[in-house]
mmCIF file of C-alpha atoms in Angstrom:
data_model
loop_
_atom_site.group_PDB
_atom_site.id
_atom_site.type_symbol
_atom_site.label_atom_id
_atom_site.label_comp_id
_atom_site.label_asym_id
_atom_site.label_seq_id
_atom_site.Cartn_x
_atom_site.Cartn_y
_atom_site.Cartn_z
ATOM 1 C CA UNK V 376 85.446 84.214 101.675
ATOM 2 C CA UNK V 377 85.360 87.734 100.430
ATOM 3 C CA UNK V 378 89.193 86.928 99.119
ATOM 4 C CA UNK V 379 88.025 84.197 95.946
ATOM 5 C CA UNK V 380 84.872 86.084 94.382
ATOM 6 C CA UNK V 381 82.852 89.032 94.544
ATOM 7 C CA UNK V 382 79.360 89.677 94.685
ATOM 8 C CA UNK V 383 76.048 87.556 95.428
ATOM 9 C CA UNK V 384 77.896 84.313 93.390
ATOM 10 C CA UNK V 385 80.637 84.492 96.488
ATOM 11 C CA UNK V 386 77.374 83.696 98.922
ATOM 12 C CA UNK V 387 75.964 80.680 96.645
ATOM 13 C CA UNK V 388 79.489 79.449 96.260
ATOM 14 C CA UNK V 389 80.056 79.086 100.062
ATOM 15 C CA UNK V 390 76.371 77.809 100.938
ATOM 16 C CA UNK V 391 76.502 75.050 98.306
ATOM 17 C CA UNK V 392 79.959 74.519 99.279
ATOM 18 C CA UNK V 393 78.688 74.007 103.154
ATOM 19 C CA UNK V 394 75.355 72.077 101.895
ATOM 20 C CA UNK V 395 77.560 69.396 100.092
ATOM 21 C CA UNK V 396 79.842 69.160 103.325
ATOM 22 C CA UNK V 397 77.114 68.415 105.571
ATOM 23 C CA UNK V 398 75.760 65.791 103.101
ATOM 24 C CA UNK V 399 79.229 63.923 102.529
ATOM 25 C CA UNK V 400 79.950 62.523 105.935
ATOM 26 C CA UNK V 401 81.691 59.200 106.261
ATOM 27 C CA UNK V 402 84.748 57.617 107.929
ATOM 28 C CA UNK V 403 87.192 58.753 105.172
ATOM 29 C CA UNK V 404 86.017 62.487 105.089
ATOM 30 C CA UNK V 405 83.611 64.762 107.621
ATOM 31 C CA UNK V 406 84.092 68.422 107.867
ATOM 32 C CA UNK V 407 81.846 69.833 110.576
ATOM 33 C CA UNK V 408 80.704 72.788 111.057
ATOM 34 C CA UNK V 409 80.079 75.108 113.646
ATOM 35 C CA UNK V 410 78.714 78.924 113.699
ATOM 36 C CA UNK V 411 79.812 81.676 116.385
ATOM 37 C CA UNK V 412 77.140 83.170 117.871
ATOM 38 C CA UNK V 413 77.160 86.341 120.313
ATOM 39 C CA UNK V 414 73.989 87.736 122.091
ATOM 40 C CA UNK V 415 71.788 86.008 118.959
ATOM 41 C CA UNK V 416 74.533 87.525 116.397
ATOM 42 C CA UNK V 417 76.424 85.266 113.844
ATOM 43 C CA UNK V 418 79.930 86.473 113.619
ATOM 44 C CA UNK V 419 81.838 83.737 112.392
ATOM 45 C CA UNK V 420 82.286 80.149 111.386
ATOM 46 C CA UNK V 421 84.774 77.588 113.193
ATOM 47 C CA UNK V 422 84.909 74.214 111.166
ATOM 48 C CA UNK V 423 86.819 70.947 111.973
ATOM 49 C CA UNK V 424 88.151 68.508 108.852
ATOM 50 C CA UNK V 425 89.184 65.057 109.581
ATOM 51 C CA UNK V 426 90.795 62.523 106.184
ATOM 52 C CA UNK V 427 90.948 59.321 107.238
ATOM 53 C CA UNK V 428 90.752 60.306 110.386
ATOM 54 C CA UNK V 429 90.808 56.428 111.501
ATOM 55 C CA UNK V 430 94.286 55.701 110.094
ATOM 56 C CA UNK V 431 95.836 58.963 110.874
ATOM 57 C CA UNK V 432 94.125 61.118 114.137
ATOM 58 C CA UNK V 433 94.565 64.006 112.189
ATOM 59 C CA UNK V 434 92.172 67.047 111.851
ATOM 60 C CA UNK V 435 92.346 70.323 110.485
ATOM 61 C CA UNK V 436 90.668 73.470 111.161
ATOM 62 C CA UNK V 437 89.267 76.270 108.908
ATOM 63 C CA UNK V 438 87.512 79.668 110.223
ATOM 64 C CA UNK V 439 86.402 82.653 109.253
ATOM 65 C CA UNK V 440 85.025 85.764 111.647
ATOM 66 C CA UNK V 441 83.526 89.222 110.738
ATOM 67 C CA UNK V 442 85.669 92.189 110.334
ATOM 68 C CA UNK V 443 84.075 93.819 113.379
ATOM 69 C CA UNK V 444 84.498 90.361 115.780
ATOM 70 C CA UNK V 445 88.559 90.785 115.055
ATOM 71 C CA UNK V 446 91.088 91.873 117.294
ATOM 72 C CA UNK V 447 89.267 90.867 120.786
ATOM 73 C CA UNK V 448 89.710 87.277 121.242
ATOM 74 C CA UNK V 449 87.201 85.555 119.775
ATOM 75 C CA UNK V 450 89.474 84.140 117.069
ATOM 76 C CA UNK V 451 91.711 82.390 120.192
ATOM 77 C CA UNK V 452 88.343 81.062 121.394
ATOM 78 C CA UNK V 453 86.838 79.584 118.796
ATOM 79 C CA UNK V 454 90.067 77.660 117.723
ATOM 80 C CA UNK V 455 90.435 76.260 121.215
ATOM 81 C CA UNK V 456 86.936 75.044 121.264
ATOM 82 C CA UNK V 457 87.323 73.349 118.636
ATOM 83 C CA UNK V 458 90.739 72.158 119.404
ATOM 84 C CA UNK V 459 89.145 70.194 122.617
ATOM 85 C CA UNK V 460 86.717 68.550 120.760
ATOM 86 C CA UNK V 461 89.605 67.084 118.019
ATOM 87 C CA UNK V 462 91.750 66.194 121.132
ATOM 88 C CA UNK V 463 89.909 65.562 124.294
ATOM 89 C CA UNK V 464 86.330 64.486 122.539
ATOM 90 C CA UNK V 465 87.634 62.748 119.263
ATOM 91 C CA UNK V 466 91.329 61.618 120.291
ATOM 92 C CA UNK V 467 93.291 63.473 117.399
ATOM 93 C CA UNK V 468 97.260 62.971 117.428
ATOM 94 C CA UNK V 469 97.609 65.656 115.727
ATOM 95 C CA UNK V 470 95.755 69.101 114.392
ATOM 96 C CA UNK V 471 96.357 71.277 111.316
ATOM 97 C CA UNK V 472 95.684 74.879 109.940
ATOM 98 C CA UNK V 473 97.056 77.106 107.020
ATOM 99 C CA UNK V 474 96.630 80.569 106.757
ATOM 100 C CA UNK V 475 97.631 83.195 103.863
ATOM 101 C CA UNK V 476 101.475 84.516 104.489
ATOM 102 C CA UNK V 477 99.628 87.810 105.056
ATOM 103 C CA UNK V 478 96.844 86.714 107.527
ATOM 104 C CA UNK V 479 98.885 87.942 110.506
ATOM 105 C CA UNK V 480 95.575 88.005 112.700
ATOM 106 C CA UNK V 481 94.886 84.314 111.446
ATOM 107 C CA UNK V 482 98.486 83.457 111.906
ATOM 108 C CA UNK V 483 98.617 84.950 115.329
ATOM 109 C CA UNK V 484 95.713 82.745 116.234
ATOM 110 C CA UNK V 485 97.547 79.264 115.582
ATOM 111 C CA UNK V 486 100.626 80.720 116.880
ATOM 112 C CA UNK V 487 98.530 81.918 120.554
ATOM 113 C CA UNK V 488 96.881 78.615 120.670
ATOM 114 C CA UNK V 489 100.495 76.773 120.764
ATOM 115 C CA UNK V 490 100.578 75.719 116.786
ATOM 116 C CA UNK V 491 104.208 75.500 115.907
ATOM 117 C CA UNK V 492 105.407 76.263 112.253
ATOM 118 C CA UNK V 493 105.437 73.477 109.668
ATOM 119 C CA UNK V 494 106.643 74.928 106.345
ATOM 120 C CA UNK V 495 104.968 76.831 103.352
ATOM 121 C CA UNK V 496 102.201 76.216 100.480
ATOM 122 C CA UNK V 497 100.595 77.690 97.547
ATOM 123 C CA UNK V 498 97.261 78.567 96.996
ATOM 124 C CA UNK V 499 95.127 80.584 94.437
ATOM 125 C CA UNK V 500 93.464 83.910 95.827
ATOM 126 C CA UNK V 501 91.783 85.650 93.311
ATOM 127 C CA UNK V 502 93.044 84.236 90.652
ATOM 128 C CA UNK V 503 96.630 85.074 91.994
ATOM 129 C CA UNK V 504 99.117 82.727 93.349
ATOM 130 C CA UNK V 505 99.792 82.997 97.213
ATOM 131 C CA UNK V 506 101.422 81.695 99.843
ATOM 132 C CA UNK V 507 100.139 79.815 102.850
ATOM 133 C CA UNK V 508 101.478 79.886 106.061
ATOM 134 C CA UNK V 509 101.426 76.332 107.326
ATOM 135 C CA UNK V 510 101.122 75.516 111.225
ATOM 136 C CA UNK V 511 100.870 71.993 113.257
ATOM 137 C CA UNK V 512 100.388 71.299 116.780
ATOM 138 C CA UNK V 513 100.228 67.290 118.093
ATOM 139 C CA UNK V 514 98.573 66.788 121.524
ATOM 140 C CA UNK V 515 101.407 66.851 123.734
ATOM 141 C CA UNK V 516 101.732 70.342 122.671
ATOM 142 C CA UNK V 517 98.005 70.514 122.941
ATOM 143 C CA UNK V 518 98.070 69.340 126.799
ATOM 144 C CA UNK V 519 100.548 71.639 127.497
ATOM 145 C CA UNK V 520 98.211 74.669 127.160
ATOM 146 C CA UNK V 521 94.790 72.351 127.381
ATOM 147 C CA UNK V 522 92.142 74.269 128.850
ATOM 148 C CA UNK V 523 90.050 73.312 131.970
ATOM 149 C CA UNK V 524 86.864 75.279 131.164
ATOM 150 C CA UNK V 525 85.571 73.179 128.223
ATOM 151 C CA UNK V 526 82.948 71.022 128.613
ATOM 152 C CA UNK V 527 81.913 68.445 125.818
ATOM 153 C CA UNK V 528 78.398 66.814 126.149
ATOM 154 C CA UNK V 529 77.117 63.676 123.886
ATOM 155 C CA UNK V 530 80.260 63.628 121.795
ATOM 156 C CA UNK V 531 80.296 59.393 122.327
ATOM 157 C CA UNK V 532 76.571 59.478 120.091
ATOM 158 C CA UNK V 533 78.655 61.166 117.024
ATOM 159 C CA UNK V 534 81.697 59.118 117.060
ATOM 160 C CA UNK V 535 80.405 56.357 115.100
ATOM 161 C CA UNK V 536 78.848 58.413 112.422
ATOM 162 C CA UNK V 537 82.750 59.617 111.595
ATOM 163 C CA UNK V 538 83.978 56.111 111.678
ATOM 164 C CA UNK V 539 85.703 57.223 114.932
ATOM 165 C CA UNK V 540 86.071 54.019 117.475
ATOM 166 C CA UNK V 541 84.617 55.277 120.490
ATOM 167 C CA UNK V 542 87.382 53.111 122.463
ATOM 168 C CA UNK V 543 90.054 55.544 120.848
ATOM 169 C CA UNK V 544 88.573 58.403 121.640
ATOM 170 C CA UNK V 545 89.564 60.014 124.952
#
């Protein structure tokens, strides 16, 4: 977040930008999201987007972790969690990300996690034009590197909320 703003107006941007996520939840548009937590600590934020996620089975993912979190893992976690609840809990086709040209720890993430490259975009980062690294990874690909240790619980009680057809889901 800290590449967009500066100062206290960064914080109040983000929170109302979370607050009006959480309240706009509907079959054509839910964004959830999730905090990472270690021994009572908040380091970071993993959040899963799904557009018309009845027509299409496609979600995309959005994170953020702490400076001091970065470089041990966590990043590769937090994406795979998430990535098992999209595919095994929600039956996604496919899953999404995007990550600054120059995120390389980002980039490395959806890369490790078995993303494959799908072309280039253009975003605004304060106030400057840059480019996005776009990445895309469809369940086969998924399965392929699926992991075993994941456990979902309850996911059948949400379903409906997202307009998601529990007989679709997985």
């Amino acid at each position: 977040m800290s590449l967009y703003m500066d100062g206290h107006e960064r914080e109040w941007a983000w929170l109302r930008g979370i607050w009006s996520g959480r309240g706009h939840v509907n079959a054509s548009f839910w964004r959830l999201y999730f905090v990472v937590v270690i021994d009572g600590e908040p380091l970071g934020m993993q959040d899963l987007i799904g557009t018309n996620f009845a027509a299409f089975g496609t979600v995309s993912t959005f994170s953020w972790l702490s400076p001091e979190a970065r470089g041990g893992g966590l990043g590769k976690e937090m994406r795979q969690a998430v990535l098992h609840l999209a595919f095994d809990g929600f039956g996604a086709r496919e899953a999404n990300s995007e990550a600054f040209i120059d995120n390389h720890a980002s980039n490395r993430v959806s890369e490790a996690v078995g993303y494959v490259p799908n072309g280039i975009t253009w975003a605004t980062r304060r106030g400057e034009s840059a480019q996005l690294s776009r990445w895309r990874l469809t369940r086969e690909q998924w399965i392929k590197q699926r992991r075993d240790d994941i456990e979902l619980v309850g996911i059948g009680d949400c379903l409906p909320v997202l307009g998601i057809d529990p007989s679709s889901a997985s």
